[in-house]
Tab-separated table of C-alpha atoms in Angstrom:
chain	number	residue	atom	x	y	z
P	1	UNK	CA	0.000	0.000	0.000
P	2	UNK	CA	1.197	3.505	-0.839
P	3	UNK	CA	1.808	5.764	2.178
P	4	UNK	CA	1.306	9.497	2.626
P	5	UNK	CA	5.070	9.454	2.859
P	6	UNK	CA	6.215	7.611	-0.547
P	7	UNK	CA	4.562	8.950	-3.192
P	8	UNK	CA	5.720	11.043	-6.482
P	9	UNK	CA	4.661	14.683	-6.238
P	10	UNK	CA	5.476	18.069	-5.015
P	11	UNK	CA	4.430	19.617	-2.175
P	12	UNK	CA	5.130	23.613	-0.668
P	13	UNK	CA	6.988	24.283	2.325
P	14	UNK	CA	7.961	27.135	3.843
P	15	UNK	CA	7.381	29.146	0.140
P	16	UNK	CA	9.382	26.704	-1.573
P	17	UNK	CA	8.135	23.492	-3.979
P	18	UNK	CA	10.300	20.183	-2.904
P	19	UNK	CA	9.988	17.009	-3.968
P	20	UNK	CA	7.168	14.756	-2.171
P	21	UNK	CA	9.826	12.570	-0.064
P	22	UNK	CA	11.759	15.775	0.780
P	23	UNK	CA	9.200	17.110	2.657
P	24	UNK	CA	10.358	16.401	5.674
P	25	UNK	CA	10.797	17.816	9.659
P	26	UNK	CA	12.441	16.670	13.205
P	27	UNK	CA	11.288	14.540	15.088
P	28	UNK	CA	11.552	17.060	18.384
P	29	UNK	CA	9.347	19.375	15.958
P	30	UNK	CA	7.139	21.346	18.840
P	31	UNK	CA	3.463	21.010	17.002
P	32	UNK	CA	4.779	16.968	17.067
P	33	UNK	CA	4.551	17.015	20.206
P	34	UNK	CA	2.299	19.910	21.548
P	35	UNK	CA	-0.569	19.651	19.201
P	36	UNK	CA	0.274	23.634	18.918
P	37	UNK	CA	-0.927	23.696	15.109
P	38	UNK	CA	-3.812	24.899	12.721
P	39	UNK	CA	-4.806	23.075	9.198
P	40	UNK	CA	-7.443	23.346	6.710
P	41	UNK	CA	-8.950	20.763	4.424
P	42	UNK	CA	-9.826	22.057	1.287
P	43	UNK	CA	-11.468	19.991	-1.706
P	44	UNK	CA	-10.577	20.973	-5.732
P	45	UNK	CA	-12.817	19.498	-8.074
P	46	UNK	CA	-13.180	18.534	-11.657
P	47	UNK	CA	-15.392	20.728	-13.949
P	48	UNK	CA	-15.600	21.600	-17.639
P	49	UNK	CA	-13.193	24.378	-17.184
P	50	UNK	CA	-10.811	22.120	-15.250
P	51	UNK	CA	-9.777	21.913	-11.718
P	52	UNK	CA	-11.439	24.445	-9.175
P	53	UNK	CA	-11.147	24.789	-5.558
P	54	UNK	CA	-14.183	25.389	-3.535
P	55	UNK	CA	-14.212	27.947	-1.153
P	56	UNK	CA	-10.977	28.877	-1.359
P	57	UNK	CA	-11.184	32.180	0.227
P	58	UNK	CA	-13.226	30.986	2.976
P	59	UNK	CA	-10.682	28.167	4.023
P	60	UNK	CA	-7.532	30.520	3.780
P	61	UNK	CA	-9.227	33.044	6.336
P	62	UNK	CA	-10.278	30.294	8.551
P	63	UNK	CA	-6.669	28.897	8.859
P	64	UNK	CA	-5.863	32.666	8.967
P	65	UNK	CA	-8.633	33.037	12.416
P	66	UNK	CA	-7.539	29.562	13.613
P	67	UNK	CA	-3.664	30.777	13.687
P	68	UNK	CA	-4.531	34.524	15.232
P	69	UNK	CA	-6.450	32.236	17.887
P	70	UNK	CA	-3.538	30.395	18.846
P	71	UNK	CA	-1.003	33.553	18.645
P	72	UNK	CA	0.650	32.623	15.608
P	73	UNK	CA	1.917	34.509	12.790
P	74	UNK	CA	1.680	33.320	9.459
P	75	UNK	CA	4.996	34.420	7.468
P	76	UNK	CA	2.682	34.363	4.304
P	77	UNK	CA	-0.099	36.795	3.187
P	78	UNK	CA	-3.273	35.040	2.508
P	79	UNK	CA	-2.602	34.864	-2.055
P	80	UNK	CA	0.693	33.819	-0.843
P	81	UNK	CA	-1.387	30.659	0.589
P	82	UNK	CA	-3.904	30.678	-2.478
P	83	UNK	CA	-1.755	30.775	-4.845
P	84	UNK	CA	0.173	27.980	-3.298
P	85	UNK	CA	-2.959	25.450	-2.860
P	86	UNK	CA	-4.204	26.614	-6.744
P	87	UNK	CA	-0.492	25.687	-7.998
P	88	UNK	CA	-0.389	22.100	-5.687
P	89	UNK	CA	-3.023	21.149	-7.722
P	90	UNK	CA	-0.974	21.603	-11.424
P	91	UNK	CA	1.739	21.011	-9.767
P	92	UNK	CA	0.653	17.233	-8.893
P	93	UNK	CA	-1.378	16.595	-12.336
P	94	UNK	CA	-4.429	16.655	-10.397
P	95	UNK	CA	-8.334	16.700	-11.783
P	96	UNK	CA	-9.861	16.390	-8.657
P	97	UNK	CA	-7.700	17.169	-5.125
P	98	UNK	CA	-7.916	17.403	-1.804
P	99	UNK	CA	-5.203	20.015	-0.460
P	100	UNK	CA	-3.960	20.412	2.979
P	101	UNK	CA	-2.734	23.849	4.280
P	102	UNK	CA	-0.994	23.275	7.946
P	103	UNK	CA	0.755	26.105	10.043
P	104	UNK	CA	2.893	24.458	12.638
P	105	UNK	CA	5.651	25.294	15.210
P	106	UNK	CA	9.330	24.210	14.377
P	107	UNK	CA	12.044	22.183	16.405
P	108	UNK	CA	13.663	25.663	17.667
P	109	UNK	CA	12.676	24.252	21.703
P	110	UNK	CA	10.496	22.504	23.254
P	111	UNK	CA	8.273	23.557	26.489
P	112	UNK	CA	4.777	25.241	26.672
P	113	UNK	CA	5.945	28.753	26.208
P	114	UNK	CA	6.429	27.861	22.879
P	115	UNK	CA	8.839	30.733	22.681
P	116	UNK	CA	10.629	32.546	19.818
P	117	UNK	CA	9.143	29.294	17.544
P	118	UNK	CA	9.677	29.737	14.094
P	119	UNK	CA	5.659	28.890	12.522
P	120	UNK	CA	6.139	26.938	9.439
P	121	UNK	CA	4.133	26.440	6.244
P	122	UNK	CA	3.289	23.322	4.407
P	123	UNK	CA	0.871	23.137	1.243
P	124	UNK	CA	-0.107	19.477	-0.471
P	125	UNK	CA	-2.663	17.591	-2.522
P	126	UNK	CA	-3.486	14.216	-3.609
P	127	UNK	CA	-6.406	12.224	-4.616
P	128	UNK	CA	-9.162	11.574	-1.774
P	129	UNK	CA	-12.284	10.844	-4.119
P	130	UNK	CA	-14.442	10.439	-0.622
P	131	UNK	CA	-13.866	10.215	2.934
P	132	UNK	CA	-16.705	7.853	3.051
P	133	UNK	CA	-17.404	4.443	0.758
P	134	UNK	CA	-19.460	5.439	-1.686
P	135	UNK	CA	-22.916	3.966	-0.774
P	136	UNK	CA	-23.258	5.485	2.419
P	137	UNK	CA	-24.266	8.844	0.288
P	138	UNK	CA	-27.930	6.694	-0.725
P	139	UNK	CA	-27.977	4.431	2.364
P	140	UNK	CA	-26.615	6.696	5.273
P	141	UNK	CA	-24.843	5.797	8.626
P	142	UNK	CA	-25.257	4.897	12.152
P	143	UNK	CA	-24.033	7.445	14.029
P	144	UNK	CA	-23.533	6.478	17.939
P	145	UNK	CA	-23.359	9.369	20.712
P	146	UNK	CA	-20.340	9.513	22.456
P	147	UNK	CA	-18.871	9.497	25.751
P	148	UNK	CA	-16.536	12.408	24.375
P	149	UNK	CA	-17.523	15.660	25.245
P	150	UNK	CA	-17.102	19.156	23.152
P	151	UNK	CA	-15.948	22.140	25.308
P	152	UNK	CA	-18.599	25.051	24.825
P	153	UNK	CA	-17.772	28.515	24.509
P	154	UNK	CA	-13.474	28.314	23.973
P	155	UNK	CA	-12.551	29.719	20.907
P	156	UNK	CA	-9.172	27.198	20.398
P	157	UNK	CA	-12.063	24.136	21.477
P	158	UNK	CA	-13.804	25.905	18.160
P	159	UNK	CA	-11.443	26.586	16.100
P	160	UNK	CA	-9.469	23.980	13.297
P	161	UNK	CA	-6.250	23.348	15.805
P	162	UNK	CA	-4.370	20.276	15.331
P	163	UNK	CA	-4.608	19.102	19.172
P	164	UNK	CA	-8.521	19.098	19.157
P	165	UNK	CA	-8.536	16.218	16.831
P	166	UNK	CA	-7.363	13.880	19.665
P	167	UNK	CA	-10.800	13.503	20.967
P	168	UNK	CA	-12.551	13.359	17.471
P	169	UNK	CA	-10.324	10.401	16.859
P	170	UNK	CA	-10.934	8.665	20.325
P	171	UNK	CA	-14.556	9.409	19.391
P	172	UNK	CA	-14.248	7.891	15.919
P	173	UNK	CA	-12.276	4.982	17.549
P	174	UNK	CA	-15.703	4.213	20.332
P	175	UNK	CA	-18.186	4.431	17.569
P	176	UNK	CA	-16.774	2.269	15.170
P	177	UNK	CA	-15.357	-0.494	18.415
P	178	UNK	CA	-19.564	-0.852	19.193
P	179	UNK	CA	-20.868	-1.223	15.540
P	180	UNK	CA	-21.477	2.467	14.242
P	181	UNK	CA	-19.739	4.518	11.205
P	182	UNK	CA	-19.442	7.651	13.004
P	183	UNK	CA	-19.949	9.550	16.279
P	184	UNK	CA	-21.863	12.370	17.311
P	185	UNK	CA	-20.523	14.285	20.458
P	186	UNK	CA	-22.183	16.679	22.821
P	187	UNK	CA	-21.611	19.671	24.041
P	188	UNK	CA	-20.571	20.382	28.031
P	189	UNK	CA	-24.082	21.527	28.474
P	190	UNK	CA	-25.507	18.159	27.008
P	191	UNK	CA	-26.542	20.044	24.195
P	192	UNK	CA	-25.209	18.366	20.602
P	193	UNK	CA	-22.064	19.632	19.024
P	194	UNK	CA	-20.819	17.878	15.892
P	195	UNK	CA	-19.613	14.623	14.476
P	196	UNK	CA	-15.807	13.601	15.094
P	197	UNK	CA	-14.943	15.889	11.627
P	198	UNK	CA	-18.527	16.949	10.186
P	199	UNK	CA	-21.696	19.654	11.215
P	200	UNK	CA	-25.148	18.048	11.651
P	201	UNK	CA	-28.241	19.007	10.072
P	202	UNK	CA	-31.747	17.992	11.423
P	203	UNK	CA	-34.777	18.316	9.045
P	204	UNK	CA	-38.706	18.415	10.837
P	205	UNK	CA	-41.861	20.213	9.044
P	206	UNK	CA	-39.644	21.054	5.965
P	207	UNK	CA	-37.570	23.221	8.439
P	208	UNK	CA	-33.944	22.602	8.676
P	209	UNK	CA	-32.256	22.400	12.230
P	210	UNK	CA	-28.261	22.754	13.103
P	211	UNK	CA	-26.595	23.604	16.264
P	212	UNK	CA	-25.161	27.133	16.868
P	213	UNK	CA	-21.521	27.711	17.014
P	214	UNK	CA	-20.843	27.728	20.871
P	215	UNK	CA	-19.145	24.388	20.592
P	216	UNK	CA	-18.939	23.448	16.805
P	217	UNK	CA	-16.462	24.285	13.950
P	218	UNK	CA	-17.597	26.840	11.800
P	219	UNK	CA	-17.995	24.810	9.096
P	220	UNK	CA	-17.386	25.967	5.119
P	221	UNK	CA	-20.000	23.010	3.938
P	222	UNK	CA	-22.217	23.989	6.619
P	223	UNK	CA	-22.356	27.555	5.454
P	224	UNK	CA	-23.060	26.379	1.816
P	225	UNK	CA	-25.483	23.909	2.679
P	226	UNK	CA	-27.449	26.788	4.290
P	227	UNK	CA	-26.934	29.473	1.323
P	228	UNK	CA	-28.404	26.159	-0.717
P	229	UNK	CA	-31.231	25.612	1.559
P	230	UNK	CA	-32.336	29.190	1.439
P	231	UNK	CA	-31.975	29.003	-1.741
P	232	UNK	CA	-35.018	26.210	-1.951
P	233	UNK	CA	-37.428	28.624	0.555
P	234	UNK	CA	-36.628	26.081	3.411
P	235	UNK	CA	-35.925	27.870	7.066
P	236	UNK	CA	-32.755	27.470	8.806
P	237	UNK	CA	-33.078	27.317	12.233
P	238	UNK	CA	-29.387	28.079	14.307
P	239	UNK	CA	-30.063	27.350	17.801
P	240	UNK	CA	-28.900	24.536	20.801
P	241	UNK	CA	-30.109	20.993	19.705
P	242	UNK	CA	-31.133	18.398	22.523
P	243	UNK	CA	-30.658	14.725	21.680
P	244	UNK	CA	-34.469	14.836	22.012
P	245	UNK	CA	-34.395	17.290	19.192
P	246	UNK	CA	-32.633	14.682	16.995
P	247	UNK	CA	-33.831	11.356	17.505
P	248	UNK	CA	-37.475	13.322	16.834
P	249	UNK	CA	-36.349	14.472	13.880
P	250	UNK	CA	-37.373	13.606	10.284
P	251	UNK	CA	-33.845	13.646	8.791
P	252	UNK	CA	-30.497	13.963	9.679
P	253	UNK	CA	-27.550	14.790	7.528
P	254	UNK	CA	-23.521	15.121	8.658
P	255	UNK	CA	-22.047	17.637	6.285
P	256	UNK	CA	-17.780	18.272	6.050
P	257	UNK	CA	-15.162	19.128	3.380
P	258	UNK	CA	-14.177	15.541	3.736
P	259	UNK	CA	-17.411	14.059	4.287
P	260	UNK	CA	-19.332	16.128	1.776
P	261	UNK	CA	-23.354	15.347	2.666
P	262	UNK	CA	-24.088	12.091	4.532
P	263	UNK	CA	-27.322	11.342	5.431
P	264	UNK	CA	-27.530	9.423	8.920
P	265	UNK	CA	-30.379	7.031	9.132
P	266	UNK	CA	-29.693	5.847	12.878
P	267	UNK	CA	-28.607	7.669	16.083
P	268	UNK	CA	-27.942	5.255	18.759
P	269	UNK	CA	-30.504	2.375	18.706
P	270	UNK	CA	-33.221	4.752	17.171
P	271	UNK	CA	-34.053	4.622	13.195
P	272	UNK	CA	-34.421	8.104	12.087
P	273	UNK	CA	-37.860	8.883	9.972
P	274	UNK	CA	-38.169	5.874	7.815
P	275	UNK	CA	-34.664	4.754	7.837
P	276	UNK	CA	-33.609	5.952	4.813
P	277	UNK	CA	-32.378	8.917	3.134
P	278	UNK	CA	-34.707	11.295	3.337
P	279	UNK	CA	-35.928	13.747	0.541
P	280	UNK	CA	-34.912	17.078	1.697
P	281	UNK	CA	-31.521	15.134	2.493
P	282	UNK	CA	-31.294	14.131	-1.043
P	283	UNK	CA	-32.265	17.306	-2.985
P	284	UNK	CA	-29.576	19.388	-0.935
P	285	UNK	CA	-27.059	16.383	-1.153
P	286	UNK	CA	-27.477	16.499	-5.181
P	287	UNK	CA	-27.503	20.280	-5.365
P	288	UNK	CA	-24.179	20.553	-3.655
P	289	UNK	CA	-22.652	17.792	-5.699
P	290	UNK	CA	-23.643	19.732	-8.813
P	291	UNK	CA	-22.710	22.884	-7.011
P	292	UNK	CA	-18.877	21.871	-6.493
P	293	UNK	CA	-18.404	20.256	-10.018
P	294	UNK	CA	-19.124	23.171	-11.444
P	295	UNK	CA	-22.800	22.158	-13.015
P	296	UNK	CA	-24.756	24.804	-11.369
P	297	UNK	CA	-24.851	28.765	-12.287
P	298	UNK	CA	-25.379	29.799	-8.801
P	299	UNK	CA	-22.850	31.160	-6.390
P	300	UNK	CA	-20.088	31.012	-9.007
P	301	UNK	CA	-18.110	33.283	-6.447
P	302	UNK	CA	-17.267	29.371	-4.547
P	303	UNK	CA	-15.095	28.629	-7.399
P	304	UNK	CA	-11.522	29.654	-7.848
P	305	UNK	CA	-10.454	27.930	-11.098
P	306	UNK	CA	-6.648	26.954	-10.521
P	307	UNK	CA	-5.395	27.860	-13.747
């Protein structure tokens, strides 16, 4: 099996392009072994006027928020970082991509001061056709809710920082030990968060439900998914979520970069609606398809072409 570390390809660090296997840092590398770090994941797909990124602008200022969160300075403006993810793409031959931006401390020291650490700057890309197998998009998943809890109301807890991905992965790890695809965590006031990677959607009386941001990411599907919604006349409701709220609801829908528009036909033990994907679920889930490949006039402004 090809690793993430052996392949052909070229990937930008630090403002230069080196070869795939090049990329390389020390192992006493402080985000190694602090968790100190922000990332994006982005998605470039293929359309009839070639590769284009979605949301490109909207990723870069998030890793731009994420970083200013954690007190670090990017040493690269914010085309310096477009430019970079639209060129990883021609760079690596690509038709359809999805690119990783990462800020991340250097080996300068070690210690939680973290002082005087130079912040480093890695671009890459490869093929990732989906996160998920590709059935689940008609047939949905079990999602299970987890012992894991989201900390409400900390920006770094809300933000895309390297270290909070511990505790979607020990999440992730629960769910799928007892039987389920995914997990769905809650909030410290028992109120729901988000999956272990992804923003929920809940649809009752044509209405569409998702929980504010207070302990969620601020997701860049979410934010099309409701821009597509409104689009339709449905309402989007922003508000806390109860597990009651969920389990009563008539759909349910995970959306993510990587994850792109899931439907979830079980929480727990309890089948949600009839079981399968639901309508609403599968009008939006098409729209956005069509949306990123390019096959839609509307809100044109999500694609950056990368050449």
């Amino acid at each position: 099996m090809m690793t993430m570390e052996d392949r052909d390809g070229f990937i930008w660090m630090d403002g230069e392009w080196l070869d795939w296997r090049d990329a390389k840092i020390h192992v006493l590398t402080h985000t190694l072994h602090y968790g100190m770090g922000a990332f994006e994941g982005v998605r470039a797909y293929e359309t009839e006027n070639g590769p284009a990124i979605f949301r490109l602008d909207d990723h870069t200022n998030r890793l731009f928020n994420s970083t200013k969160i954690l007190g670090m300075k990017i040493p690269f403006s914010v085309e310096s970082l477009n430019q970079a993810q639209r060129e990883v793409v021609v760079k690596n031959n690509l038709k359809s991509a999805y690119i990783r931006p990462m800020c991340f401390y250097g080996s300068g020291s070690l210690g939680l001061r973290a002082d005087d650490l130079k912040v480093h700057t890695i671009v890459a890309a490869w093929e990732w056709p989906s996160y998920m197998s590709p059935e689940v998009f008609e047939e949905g998943i079990k999602v299970k809710i987890s012992s894991y809890i989201r900390e409400r109301g900390n920006l770094v807890s809300r933000s895309k920082v390297n270290g909070n991905y511990v505790k979607s992965m020990m999440a992730l790890k629960e769910a799928l030990k007892e039987g389920y695809d995914e997990a769905l965590l809650l909030d410290t006031k028992n109120f729901i968060s988000e999956g272990s990677g992804e923003n929920l959607f809940a649809i009752k009386d044509d209405q569409l439900f998702t929980p504010n941001l207070e302990a969620s990411l601020d997701g860049i599907t979410r934010k099309a998914i409701i821009s597509l919604a409104e689009e339709l006349g449905l309402k989007v409701n922003i508000l806390d979520l109860t597990e009651e709220d969920i389990l009563s609801s008539e759909e349910l829908f995970f959306t993510g970069t990587a994850a792109e528009v899931v439907p979830i036909t079980q929480v727990n033990k309890t089948k949600i609606g009839s079981g399968k994907r639901g309508k609403i679920t599968e009008i939006l889930q098409k729209n956005y398809f069509d949306q990123v490949r390019g096959k839609r006039t509307s809100f044109s402004e999500w694609h950056t072409l990368v050449s």
